[in-house]
PDB file of C-alpha atoms in Angstrom:
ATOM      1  CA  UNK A1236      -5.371 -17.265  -3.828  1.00  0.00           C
ATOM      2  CA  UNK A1237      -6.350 -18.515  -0.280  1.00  0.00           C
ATOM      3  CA  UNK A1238      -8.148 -16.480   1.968  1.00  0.00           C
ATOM      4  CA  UNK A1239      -5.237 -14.970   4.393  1.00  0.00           C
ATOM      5  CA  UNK A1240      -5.489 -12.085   6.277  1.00  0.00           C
ATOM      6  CA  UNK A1241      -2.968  -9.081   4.947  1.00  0.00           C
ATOM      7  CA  UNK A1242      -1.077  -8.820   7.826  1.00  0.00           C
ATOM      8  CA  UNK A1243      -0.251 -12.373   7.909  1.00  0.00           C
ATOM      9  CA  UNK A1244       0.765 -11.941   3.993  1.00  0.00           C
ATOM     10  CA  UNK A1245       2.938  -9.357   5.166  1.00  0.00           C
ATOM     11  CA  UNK A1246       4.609 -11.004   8.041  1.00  0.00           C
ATOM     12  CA  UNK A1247       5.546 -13.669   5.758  1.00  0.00           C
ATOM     13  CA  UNK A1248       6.996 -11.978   2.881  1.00  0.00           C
ATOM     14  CA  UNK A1249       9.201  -9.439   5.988  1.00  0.00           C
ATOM     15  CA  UNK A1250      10.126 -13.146   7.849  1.00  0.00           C
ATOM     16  CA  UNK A1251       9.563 -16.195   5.394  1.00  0.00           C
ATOM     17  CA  UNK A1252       8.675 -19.171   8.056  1.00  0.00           C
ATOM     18  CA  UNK A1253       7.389 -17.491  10.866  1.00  0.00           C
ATOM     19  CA  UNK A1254       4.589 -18.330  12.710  1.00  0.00           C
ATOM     20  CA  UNK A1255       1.482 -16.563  11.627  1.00  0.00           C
ATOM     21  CA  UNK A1256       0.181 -13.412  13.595  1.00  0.00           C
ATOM     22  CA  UNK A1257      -2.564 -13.917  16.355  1.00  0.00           C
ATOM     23  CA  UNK A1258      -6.262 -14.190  14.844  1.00  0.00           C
ATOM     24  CA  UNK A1259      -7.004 -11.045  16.092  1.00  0.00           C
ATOM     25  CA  UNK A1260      -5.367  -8.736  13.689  1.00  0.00           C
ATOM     26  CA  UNK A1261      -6.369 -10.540  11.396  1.00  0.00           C
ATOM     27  CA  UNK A1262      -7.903  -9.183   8.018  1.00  0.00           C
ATOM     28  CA  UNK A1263     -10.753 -10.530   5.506  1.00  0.00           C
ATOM     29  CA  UNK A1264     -10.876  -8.282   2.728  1.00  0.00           C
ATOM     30  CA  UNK A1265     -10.902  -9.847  -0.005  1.00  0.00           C
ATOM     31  CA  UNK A1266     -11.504  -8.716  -3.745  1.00  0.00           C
ATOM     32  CA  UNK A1267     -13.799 -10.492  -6.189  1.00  0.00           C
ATOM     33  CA  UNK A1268     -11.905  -8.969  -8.784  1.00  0.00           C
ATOM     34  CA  UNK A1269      -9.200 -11.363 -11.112  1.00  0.00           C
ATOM     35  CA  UNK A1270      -5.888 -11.526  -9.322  1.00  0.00           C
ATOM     36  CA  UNK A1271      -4.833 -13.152 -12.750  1.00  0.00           C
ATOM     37  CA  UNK A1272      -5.000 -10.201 -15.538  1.00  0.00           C
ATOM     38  CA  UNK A1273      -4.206  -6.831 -13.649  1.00  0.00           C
ATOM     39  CA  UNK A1274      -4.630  -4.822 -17.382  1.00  0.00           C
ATOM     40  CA  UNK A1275      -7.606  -6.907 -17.946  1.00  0.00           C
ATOM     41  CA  UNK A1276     -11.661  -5.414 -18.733  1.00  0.00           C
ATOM     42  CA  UNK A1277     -11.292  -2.382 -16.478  1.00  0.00           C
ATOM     43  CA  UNK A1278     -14.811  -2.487 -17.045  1.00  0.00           C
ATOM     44  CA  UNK A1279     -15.498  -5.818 -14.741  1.00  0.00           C
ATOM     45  CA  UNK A1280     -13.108  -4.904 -12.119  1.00  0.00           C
ATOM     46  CA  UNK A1281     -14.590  -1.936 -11.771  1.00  0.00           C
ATOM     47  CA  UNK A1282     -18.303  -3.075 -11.315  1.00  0.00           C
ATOM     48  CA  UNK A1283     -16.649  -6.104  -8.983  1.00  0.00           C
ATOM     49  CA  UNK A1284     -13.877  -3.915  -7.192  1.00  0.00           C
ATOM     50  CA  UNK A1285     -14.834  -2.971  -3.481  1.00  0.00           C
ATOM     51  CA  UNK A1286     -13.336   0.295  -3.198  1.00  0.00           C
ATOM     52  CA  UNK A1287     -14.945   1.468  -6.909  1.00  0.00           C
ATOM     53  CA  UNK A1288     -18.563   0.539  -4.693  1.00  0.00           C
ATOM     54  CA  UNK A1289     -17.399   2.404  -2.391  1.00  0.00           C
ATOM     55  CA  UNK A1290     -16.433   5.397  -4.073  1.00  0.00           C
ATOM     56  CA  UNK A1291     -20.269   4.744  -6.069  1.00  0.00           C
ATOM     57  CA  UNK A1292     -21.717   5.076  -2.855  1.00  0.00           C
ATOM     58  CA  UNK A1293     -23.078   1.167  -3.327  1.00  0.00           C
ATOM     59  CA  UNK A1294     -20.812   0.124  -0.333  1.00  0.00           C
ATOM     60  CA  UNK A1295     -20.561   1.358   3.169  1.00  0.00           C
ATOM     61  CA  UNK A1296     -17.422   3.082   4.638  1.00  0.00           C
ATOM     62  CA  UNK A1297     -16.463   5.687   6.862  1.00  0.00           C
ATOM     63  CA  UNK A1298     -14.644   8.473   5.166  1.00  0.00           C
ATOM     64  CA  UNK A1299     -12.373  10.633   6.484  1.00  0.00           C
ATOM     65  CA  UNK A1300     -11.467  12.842   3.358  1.00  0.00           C
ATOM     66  CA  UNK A1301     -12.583  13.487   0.401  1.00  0.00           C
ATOM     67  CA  UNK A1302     -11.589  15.493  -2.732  1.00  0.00           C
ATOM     68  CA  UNK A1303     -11.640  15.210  -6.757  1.00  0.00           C
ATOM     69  CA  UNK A1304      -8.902  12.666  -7.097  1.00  0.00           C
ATOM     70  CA  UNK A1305      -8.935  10.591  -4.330  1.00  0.00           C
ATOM     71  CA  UNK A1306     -11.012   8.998  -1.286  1.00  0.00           C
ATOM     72  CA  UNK A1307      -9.917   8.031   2.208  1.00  0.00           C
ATOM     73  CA  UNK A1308     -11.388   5.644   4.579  1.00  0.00           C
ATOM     74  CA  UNK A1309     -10.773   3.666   7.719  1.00  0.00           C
ATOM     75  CA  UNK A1310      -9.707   0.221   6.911  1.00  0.00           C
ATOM     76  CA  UNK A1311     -12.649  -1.936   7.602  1.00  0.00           C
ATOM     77  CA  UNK A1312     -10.575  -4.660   8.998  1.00  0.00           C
ATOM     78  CA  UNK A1313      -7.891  -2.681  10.941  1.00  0.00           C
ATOM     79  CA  UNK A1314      -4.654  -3.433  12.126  1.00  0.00           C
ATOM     80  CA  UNK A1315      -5.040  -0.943  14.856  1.00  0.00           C
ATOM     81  CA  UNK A1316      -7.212   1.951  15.617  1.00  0.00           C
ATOM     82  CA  UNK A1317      -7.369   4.734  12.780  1.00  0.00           C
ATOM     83  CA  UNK A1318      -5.866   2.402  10.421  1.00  0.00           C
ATOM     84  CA  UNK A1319      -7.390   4.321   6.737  1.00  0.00           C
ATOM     85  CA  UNK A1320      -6.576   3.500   3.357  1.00  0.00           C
ATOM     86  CA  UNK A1321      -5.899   6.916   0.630  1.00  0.00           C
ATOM     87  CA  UNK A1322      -7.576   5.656  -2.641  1.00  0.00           C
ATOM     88  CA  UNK A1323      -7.954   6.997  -6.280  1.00  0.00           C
ATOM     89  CA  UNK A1324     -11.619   7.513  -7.101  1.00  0.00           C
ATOM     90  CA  UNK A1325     -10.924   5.812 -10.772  1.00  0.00           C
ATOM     91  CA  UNK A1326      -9.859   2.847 -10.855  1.00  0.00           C
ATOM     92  CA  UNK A1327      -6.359   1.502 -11.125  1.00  0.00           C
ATOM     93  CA  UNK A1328      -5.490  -1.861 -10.183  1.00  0.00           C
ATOM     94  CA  UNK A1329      -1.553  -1.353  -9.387  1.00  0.00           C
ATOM     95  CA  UNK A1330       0.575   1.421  -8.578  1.00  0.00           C
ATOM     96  CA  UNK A1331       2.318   1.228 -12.222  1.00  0.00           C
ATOM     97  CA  UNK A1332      -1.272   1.922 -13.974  1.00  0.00           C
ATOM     98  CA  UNK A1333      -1.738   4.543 -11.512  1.00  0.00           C
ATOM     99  CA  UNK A1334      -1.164   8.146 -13.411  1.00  0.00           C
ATOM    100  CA  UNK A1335       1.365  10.269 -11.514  1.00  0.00           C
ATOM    101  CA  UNK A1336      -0.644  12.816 -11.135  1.00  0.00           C
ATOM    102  CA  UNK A1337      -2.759  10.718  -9.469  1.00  0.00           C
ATOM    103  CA  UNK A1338      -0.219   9.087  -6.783  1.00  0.00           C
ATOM    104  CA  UNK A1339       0.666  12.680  -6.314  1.00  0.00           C
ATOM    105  CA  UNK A1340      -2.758  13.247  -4.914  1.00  0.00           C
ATOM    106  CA  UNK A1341      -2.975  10.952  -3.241  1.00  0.00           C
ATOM    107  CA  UNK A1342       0.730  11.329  -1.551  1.00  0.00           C
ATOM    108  CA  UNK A1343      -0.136  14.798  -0.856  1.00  0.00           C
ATOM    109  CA  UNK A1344      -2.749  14.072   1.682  1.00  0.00           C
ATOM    110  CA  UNK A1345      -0.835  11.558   3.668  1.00  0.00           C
ATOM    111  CA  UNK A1346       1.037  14.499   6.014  1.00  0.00           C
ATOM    112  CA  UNK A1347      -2.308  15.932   6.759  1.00  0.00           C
ATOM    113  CA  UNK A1348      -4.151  12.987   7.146  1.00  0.00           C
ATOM    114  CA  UNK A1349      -1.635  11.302   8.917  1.00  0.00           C
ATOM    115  CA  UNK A1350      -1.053  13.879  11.135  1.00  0.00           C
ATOM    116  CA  UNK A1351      -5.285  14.080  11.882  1.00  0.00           C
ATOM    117  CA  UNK A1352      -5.380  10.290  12.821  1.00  0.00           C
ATOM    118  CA  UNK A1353      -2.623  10.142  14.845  1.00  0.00           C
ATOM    119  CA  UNK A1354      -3.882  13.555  16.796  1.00  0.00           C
ATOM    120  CA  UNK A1355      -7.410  12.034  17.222  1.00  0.00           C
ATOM    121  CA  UNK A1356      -6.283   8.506  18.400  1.00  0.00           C
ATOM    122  CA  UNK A1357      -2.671   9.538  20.385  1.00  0.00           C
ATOM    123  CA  UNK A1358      -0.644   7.522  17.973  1.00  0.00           C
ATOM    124  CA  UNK A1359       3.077   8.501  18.023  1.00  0.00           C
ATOM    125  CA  UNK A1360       3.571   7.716  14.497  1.00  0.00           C
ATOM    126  CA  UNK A1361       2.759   6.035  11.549  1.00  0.00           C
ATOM    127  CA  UNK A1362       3.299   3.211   8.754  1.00  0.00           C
ATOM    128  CA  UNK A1363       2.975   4.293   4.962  1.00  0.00           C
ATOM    129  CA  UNK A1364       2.232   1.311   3.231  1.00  0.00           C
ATOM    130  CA  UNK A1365       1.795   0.376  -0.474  1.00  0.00           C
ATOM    131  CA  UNK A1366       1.199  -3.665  -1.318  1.00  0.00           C
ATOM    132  CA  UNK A1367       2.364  -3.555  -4.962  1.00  0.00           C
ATOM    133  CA  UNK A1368       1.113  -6.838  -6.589  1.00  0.00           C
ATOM    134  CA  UNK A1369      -0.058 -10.414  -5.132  1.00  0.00           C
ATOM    135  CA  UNK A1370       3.381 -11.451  -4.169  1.00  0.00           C
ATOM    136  CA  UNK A1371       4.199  -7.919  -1.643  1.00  0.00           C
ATOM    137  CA  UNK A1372       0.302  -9.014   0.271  1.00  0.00           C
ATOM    138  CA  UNK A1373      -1.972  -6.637  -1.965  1.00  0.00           C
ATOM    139  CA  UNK A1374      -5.530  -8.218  -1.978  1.00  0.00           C
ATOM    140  CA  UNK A1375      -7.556  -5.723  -3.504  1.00  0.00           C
ATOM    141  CA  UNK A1376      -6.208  -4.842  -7.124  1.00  0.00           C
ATOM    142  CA  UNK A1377      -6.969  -1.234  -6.897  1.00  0.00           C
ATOM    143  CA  UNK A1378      -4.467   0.838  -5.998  1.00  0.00           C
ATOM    144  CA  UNK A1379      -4.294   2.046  -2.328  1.00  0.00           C
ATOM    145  CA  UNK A1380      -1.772   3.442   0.164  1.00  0.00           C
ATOM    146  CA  UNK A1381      -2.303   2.273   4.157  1.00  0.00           C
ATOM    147  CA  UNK A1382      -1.733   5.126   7.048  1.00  0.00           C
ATOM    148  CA  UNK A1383      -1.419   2.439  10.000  1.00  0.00           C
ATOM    149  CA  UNK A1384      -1.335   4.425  13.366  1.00  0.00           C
ATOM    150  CA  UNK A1385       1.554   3.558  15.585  1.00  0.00           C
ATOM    151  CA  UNK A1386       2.116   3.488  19.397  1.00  0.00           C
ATOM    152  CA  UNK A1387       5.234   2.691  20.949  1.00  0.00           C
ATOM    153  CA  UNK A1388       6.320  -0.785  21.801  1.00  0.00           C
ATOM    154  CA  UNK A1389       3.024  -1.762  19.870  1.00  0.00           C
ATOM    155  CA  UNK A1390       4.728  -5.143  18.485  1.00  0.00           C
ATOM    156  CA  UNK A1391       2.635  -4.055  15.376  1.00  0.00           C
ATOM    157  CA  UNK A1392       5.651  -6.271  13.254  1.00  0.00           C
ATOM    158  CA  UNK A1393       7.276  -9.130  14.295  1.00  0.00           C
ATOM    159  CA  UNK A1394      10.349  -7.803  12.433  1.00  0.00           C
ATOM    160  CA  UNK A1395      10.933  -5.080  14.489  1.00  0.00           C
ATOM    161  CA  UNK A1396      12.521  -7.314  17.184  1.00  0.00           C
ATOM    162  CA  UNK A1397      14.853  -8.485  14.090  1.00  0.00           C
ATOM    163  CA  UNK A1398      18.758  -6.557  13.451  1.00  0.00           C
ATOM    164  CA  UNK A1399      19.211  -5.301  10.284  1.00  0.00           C
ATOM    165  CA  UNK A1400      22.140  -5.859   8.521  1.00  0.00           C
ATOM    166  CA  UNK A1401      24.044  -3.046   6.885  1.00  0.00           C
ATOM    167  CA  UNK A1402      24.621  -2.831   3.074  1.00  0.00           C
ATOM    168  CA  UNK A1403      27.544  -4.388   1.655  1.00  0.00           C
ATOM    169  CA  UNK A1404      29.444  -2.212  -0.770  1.00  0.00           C
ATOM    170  CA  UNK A1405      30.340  -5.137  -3.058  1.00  0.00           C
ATOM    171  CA  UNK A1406      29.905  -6.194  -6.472  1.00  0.00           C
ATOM    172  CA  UNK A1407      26.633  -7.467  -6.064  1.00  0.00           C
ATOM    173  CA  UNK A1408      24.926  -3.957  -4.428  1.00  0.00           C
ATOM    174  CA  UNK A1409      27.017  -2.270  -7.584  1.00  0.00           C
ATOM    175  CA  UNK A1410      25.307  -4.466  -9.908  1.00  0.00           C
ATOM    176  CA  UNK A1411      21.777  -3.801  -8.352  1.00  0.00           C
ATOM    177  CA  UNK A1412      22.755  -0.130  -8.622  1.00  0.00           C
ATOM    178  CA  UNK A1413      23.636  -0.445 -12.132  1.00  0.00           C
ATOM    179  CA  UNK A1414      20.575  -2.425 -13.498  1.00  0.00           C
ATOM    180  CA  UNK A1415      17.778  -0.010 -11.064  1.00  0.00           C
ATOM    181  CA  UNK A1416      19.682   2.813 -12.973  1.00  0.00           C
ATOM    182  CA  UNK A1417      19.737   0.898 -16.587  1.00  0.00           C
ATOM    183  CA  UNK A1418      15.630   0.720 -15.562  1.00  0.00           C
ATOM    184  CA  UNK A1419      15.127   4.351 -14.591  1.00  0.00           C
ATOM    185  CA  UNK A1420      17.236   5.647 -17.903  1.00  0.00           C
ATOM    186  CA  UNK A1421      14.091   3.744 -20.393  1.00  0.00           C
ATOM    187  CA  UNK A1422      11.538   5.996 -18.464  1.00  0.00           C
ATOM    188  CA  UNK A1423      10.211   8.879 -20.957  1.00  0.00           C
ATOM    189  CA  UNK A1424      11.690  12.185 -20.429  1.00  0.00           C
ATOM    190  CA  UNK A1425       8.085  13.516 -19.070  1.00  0.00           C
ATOM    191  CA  UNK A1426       8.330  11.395 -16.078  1.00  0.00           C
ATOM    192  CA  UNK A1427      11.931  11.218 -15.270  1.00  0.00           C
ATOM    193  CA  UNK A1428      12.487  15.111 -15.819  1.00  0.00           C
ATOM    194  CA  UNK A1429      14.720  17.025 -13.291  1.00  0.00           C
ATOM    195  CA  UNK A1430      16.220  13.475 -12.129  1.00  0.00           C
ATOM    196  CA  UNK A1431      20.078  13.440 -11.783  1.00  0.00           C
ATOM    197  CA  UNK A1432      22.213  10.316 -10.672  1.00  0.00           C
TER     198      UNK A1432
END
């Protein structure tokens, strides 16, 4: 995959043929670990995976919070001030191989956290963020969630300028609804427990 920052990634799969972001939010984190095999030797992507240094104390970061289960940092290439990244201190390369206890975790802390940043920096709000797999922008194949600090009239996205068209209640959204729910019935009675539709 060619070195591109992640917000241009982004921008491209929210507006396909849009000019890219300016250079200066732009992002070069890149992971040495294969892009090709995400259930491949845990073993190598952990030993080659930037955040797993990180939570060895081999690479540098600034930490913000810290517990059993998961890590969080400021992004080291941010796309603005206080942007942090929530992280799993084992390694998972995608959000599907990610335990739910763990993405529990590690969704717990975002109000807190969240709510911390945008208090020290005077953000109005926040982005959550998950890129799930090479094609939604996700460069580093351990899982991670993004807190990205807001301001108002920030111009963060270029698609915020865009008008979003409202859901047609037509054969085709039915369909969708029907196959999403044909998915969700095949997941084990553990994890889909106390889920009505």
């Amino acid at each position: 995959m060619e070195s591109r920052s992640r917000l241009s990634i982004i921008c491209s799969h929210l507006l396909p043929g849009s000019p890219s972001p300016p250079s200066r939010l732009s992002s070069s984190i890149t992971s040495s670990a294969s892009i090709n095999d995400a259930a491949g030797d845990t073993r190598n992507h952990q030993l080659d995976c930037v955040f797993c240094r990180i939570v060895r104390g081999e690479s540098p970061a600034f930490k913000l919070y810290e517990d059993e289960t998961c890590l969080c940092i400021l992004d080291s290439s941010p796309l603005s001030p206080g942007h942090s990244l929530i992280i799993p201190k084992s390694h998972f390369s995608c959000l599907e191989a990610t335990p739910p206890s763990v993405v529990a975790a590690m969704c717990s802390k975002v109000p807190s956290i969240g709510n911390a940043i945008m208090k020290a920096n005077g953000s109005d709000s926040f982005n959550l963020l998950v890129n799930n797999g090479a094609a939604a922008g996700q460069v580093i194949f351990h899982t991670h969630i993004h807190i990205i600090p807001r301001k108002a009239r920030d111009c963060l996205w270029t698609t915020e300028s865009l008008r979003r068209r409202p859901l047609n209640f037509d054969q085709e959204a039915s369909q969708l609804v029907n196959r999403v729910r044909e998915q969700l019935s095949s997941i084990s009675p553990e994890d889909g427990k106390d889920s009505r539709i």
